[in-house]
Amino acid sequence: MNLSSKVIIAFDFGLKHIGMAIGQEITSTAQTFHSLQANNGKPDWNILDILIKEWKPRLFVVGNPLNMDGSDSEMKKKSDKFSNLINRRYNIPVELMDERLTTREAKDRLRSAKDNLISVSADTHQISAQIILESWFSENR
């Protein structure tokens, strides 16, 4: 891994699964990475610790769950708590990215996949995280 490029990990926060995507700034590309099991939004910190130590990201991007009208959703409070926890735990900056319609786009991507993947929640969260990171790259070029 080239440490001179900035590795970024994006999260799609959920109560049962937290999807992860990974990317780097040089090519502004994102790919699905991992889905963490979550218990009411709490990840297995031991697994996340290992992933963060191995990949050494320099930035986290977390999906910002807003309502379609731009107001805060019910999930936002829990997602913000997760964002604050990962920022404090790993001392890595966190940026929020609007995630409206990412789940719908993720399901569309799964349906249109040539190998006809089954749409499971874990897969949807990973793809949503990828979409969040792709959107972040688009806005930060």
PDB file of C-alpha atoms in Angstrom:
ATOM      1  CA  MET A   1       0.000   0.000   0.000  1.00  0.00           C
ATOM      2  CA  ASN A   2       1.289   3.449  -0.928  1.00  0.00           C
ATOM      3  CA  LEU A   3       1.069   5.513   2.242  1.00  0.00           C
ATOM      4  CA  SER A   4       1.680   8.743   0.326  1.00  0.00           C
ATOM      5  CA  SER A   5      -1.840   8.496  -1.053  1.00  0.00           C
ATOM      6  CA  LYS A   6      -4.635   9.415   1.295  1.00  0.00           C
ATOM      7  CA  VAL A   7      -6.710   6.345   2.171  1.00  0.00           C
ATOM      8  CA  ILE A   8     -10.311   7.181   2.981  1.00  0.00           C
ATOM      9  CA  ILE A   9     -12.885   4.890   4.539  1.00  0.00           C
ATOM     10  CA  ALA A  10     -16.585   5.642   4.148  1.00  0.00           C
ATOM     11  CA  PHE A  11     -19.351   4.278   6.340  1.00  0.00           C
ATOM     12  CA  ASP A  12     -23.027   3.696   5.714  1.00  0.00           C
ATOM     13  CA  PHE A  13     -24.375   3.556   9.246  1.00  0.00           C
ATOM     14  CA  GLY A  14     -27.150   1.132  10.106  1.00  0.00           C
ATOM     15  CA  LEU A  15     -28.532  -0.444  13.232  1.00  0.00           C
ATOM     16  CA  LYS A  16     -27.790  -4.042  12.125  1.00  0.00           C
ATOM     17  CA  HIS A  17     -25.019  -3.491   9.550  1.00  0.00           C
ATOM     18  CA  ILE A  18     -22.482  -0.757   8.983  1.00  0.00           C
ATOM     19  CA  GLY A  19     -21.260  -0.818   5.418  1.00  0.00           C
ATOM     20  CA  MET A  20     -17.729   0.231   4.595  1.00  0.00           C
ATOM     21  CA  ALA A  21     -16.073   1.352   1.387  1.00  0.00           C
ATOM     22  CA  ILE A  22     -12.442   2.234   0.835  1.00  0.00           C
ATOM     23  CA  GLY A  23     -10.830   4.600  -1.593  1.00  0.00           C
ATOM     24  CA  GLN A  24      -7.863   6.825  -2.138  1.00  0.00           C
ATOM     25  CA  GLU A  25      -7.445  10.351  -3.390  1.00  0.00           C
ATOM     26  CA  ILE A  26      -5.006   9.820  -6.257  1.00  0.00           C
ATOM     27  CA  THR A  27      -7.558   8.079  -8.480  1.00  0.00           C
ATOM     28  CA  SER A  28     -10.686   9.248  -6.612  1.00  0.00           C
ATOM     29  CA  THR A  29     -12.027   5.712  -6.746  1.00  0.00           C
ATOM     30  CA  ALA A  30     -14.081   3.818  -4.214  1.00  0.00           C
ATOM     31  CA  GLN A  31     -14.828   0.158  -3.799  1.00  0.00           C
ATOM     32  CA  THR A  32     -16.896  -1.881  -1.404  1.00  0.00           C
ATOM     33  CA  PHE A  33     -14.820  -3.081   1.483  1.00  0.00           C
ATOM     34  CA  HIS A  34     -16.567  -4.680   4.440  1.00  0.00           C
ATOM     35  CA  SER A  35     -19.838  -4.908   6.319  1.00  0.00           C
ATOM     36  CA  LEU A  36     -19.682  -4.831  10.083  1.00  0.00           C
ATOM     37  CA  GLN A  37     -22.374  -6.535  12.097  1.00  0.00           C
ATOM     38  CA  ALA A  38     -23.888  -4.015  14.478  1.00  0.00           C
ATOM     39  CA  ASN A  39     -25.977  -4.320  17.594  1.00  0.00           C
ATOM     40  CA  ASN A  40     -28.328  -1.321  17.639  1.00  0.00           C
ATOM     41  CA  GLY A  41     -25.700   0.650  15.707  1.00  0.00           C
ATOM     42  CA  LYS A  42     -22.733  -0.480  17.793  1.00  0.00           C
ATOM     43  CA  PRO A  43     -20.060  -2.211  15.722  1.00  0.00           C
ATOM     44  CA  ASP A  44     -17.693  -4.925  16.868  1.00  0.00           C
ATOM     45  CA  TRP A  45     -14.921  -2.519  17.852  1.00  0.00           C
ATOM     46  CA  ASN A  46     -12.284  -5.271  17.827  1.00  0.00           C
ATOM     47  CA  ILE A  47     -12.860  -5.928  14.115  1.00  0.00           C
ATOM     48  CA  LEU A  48     -12.960  -2.225  13.311  1.00  0.00           C
ATOM     49  CA  ASP A  49      -9.736  -1.674  15.281  1.00  0.00           C
ATOM     50  CA  ILE A  50      -7.973  -4.305  13.148  1.00  0.00           C
ATOM     51  CA  LEU A  51      -9.218  -2.817   9.879  1.00  0.00           C
ATOM     52  CA  ILE A  52      -8.225   0.724  10.845  1.00  0.00           C
ATOM     53  CA  LYS A  53      -4.791  -0.380  12.022  1.00  0.00           C
ATOM     54  CA  GLU A  54      -4.174  -2.314   8.785  1.00  0.00           C
ATOM     55  CA  TRP A  55      -5.396   0.338   6.311  1.00  0.00           C
ATOM     56  CA  LYS A  56      -4.361   3.491   8.202  1.00  0.00           C
ATOM     57  CA  PRO A  57      -6.997   5.812   6.764  1.00  0.00           C
ATOM     58  CA  ARG A  58      -6.434   9.533   7.051  1.00  0.00           C
ATOM     59  CA  LEU A  59     -10.105  10.435   6.746  1.00  0.00           C
ATOM     60  CA  PHE A  60     -13.515   8.938   7.470  1.00  0.00           C
ATOM     61  CA  VAL A  61     -16.598   9.893   5.459  1.00  0.00           C
ATOM     62  CA  VAL A  62     -19.892   9.004   7.116  1.00  0.00           C
ATOM     63  CA  GLY A  63     -23.240   9.102   5.382  1.00  0.00           C
ATOM     64  CA  ASN A  64     -25.405  11.888   6.741  1.00  0.00           C
ATOM     65  CA  PRO A  65     -28.966  10.491   6.989  1.00  0.00           C
ATOM     66  CA  LEU A  66     -31.192  13.434   6.124  1.00  0.00           C
ATOM     67  CA  ASN A  67     -34.854  13.409   5.201  1.00  0.00           C
ATOM     68  CA  MET A  68     -35.712  14.200   1.581  1.00  0.00           C
ATOM     69  CA  ASP A  69     -36.532  17.810   2.583  1.00  0.00           C
ATOM     70  CA  GLY A  70     -33.038  18.205   4.122  1.00  0.00           C
ATOM     71  CA  SER A  71     -34.204  18.049   7.727  1.00  0.00           C
ATOM     72  CA  ASP A  72     -32.606  15.708  10.255  1.00  0.00           C
ATOM     73  CA  SER A  73     -33.899  12.135  10.161  1.00  0.00           C
ATOM     74  CA  GLU A  74     -34.594   9.851  13.120  1.00  0.00           C
ATOM     75  CA  MET A  75     -31.348   7.998  12.342  1.00  0.00           C
ATOM     76  CA  LYS A  76     -29.176  11.134  12.333  1.00  0.00           C
ATOM     77  CA  LYS A  77     -28.706  11.274  16.117  1.00  0.00           C
ATOM     78  CA  LYS A  78     -27.380   7.697  16.188  1.00  0.00           C
ATOM     79  CA  SER A  79     -25.248   8.228  13.096  1.00  0.00           C
ATOM     80  CA  ASP A  80     -23.767  11.406  14.593  1.00  0.00           C
ATOM     81  CA  LYS A  81     -22.958   9.494  17.785  1.00  0.00           C
ATOM     82  CA  PHE A  82     -21.139   6.868  15.676  1.00  0.00           C
ATOM     83  CA  SER A  83     -19.244   9.626  13.827  1.00  0.00           C
ATOM     84  CA  ASN A  84     -18.152  11.205  17.109  1.00  0.00           C
ATOM     85  CA  LEU A  85     -17.087   7.831  18.537  1.00  0.00           C
ATOM     86  CA  ILE A  86     -14.878   6.887  15.567  1.00  0.00           C
ATOM     87  CA  ASN A  87     -13.360  10.383  15.537  1.00  0.00           C
ATOM     88  CA  ARG A  88     -12.402  10.139  19.219  1.00  0.00           C
ATOM     89  CA  ARG A  89     -11.389   6.474  19.139  1.00  0.00           C
ATOM     90  CA  TYR A  90      -9.036   6.726  16.159  1.00  0.00           C
ATOM     91  CA  ASN A  91      -8.208  10.450  16.181  1.00  0.00           C
ATOM     92  CA  ILE A  92      -9.089  10.594  12.474  1.00  0.00           C
ATOM     93  CA  PRO A  93     -11.142  13.461  11.018  1.00  0.00           C
ATOM     94  CA  VAL A  94     -14.723  12.709   9.990  1.00  0.00           C
ATOM     95  CA  GLU A  95     -16.653  14.418   7.221  1.00  0.00           C
ATOM     96  CA  LEU A  96     -20.354  13.916   6.647  1.00  0.00           C
ATOM     97  CA  MET A  97     -21.788  13.290   3.176  1.00  0.00           C
ATOM     98  CA  ASP A  98     -25.443  13.512   2.232  1.00  0.00           C
ATOM     99  CA  GLU A  99     -26.677   9.957   1.744  1.00  0.00           C
ATOM    100  CA  ARG A 100     -30.198  10.589   0.480  1.00  0.00           C
ATOM    101  CA  LEU A 101     -31.204   7.944  -2.087  1.00  0.00           C
ATOM    102  CA  THR A 102     -27.980   5.900  -1.678  1.00  0.00           C
ATOM    103  CA  THR A 103     -29.908   2.840  -0.487  1.00  0.00           C
ATOM    104  CA  ARG A 104     -32.179   3.014  -3.520  1.00  0.00           C
ATOM    105  CA  GLU A 105     -29.170   3.362  -5.849  1.00  0.00           C
ATOM    106  CA  ALA A 106     -27.381   0.505  -4.056  1.00  0.00           C
ATOM    107  CA  LYS A 107     -30.382  -1.796  -4.548  1.00  0.00           C
ATOM    108  CA  ASP A 108     -30.547  -0.780  -8.212  1.00  0.00           C
ATOM    109  CA  ARG A 109     -26.858  -1.635  -8.617  1.00  0.00           C
ATOM    110  CA  LEU A 110     -27.388  -5.016  -6.984  1.00  0.00           C
ATOM    111  CA  ARG A 111     -30.365  -5.787  -9.222  1.00  0.00           C
ATOM    112  CA  SER A 112     -28.489  -4.840 -12.356  1.00  0.00           C
ATOM    113  CA  ALA A 113     -25.350  -6.804 -11.481  1.00  0.00           C
ATOM    114  CA  LYS A 114     -24.647  -9.326 -14.237  1.00  0.00           C
ATOM    115  CA  ASP A 115     -24.189 -12.226 -11.851  1.00  0.00           C
ATOM    116  CA  ASN A 116     -27.630 -11.556 -10.310  1.00  0.00           C
ATOM    117  CA  LEU A 117     -26.480 -11.031  -6.725  1.00  0.00           C
ATOM    118  CA  ILE A 118     -29.029 -11.457  -3.970  1.00  0.00           C
ATOM    119  CA  SER A 119     -29.833  -8.133  -2.335  1.00  0.00           C
ATOM    120  CA  VAL A 120     -29.006  -8.601   1.326  1.00  0.00           C
ATOM    121  CA  SER A 121     -28.755  -5.809   3.847  1.00  0.00           C
ATOM    122  CA  ALA A 122     -24.994  -6.218   4.363  1.00  0.00           C
ATOM    123  CA  ASP A 123     -24.359  -5.920   0.612  1.00  0.00           C
ATOM    124  CA  THR A 124     -26.661  -2.916   0.340  1.00  0.00           C
ATOM    125  CA  HIS A 125     -24.796  -1.120   3.135  1.00  0.00           C
ATOM    126  CA  GLN A 126     -21.409  -1.766   1.505  1.00  0.00           C
ATOM    127  CA  ILE A 127     -22.604  -0.468  -1.841  1.00  0.00           C
ATOM    128  CA  SER A 128     -24.255   2.515  -0.137  1.00  0.00           C
ATOM    129  CA  ALA A 129     -20.902   3.291   1.513  1.00  0.00           C
ATOM    130  CA  GLN A 130     -19.255   3.105  -1.919  1.00  0.00           C
ATOM    131  CA  ILE A 131     -21.832   5.542  -3.326  1.00  0.00           C
ATOM    132  CA  ILE A 132     -21.275   7.884  -0.366  1.00  0.00           C
ATOM    133  CA  LEU A 133     -17.535   7.874  -1.038  1.00  0.00           C
ATOM    134  CA  GLU A 134     -17.985   8.335  -4.790  1.00  0.00           C
ATOM    135  CA  SER A 135     -20.213  11.338  -4.062  1.00  0.00           C
ATOM    136  CA  TRP A 136     -17.622  12.744  -1.663  1.00  0.00           C
ATOM    137  CA  PHE A 137     -14.899  12.409  -4.318  1.00  0.00           C
ATOM    138  CA  SER A 138     -17.131  14.177  -6.859  1.00  0.00           C
ATOM    139  CA  GLU A 139     -17.657  17.116  -4.519  1.00  0.00           C
ATOM    140  CA  ASN A 140     -14.014  17.343  -3.396  1.00  0.00           C
ATOM    141  CA  ARG A 141     -12.050  17.244  -6.648  1.00  0.00           C
TER     142      ARG A 141
END
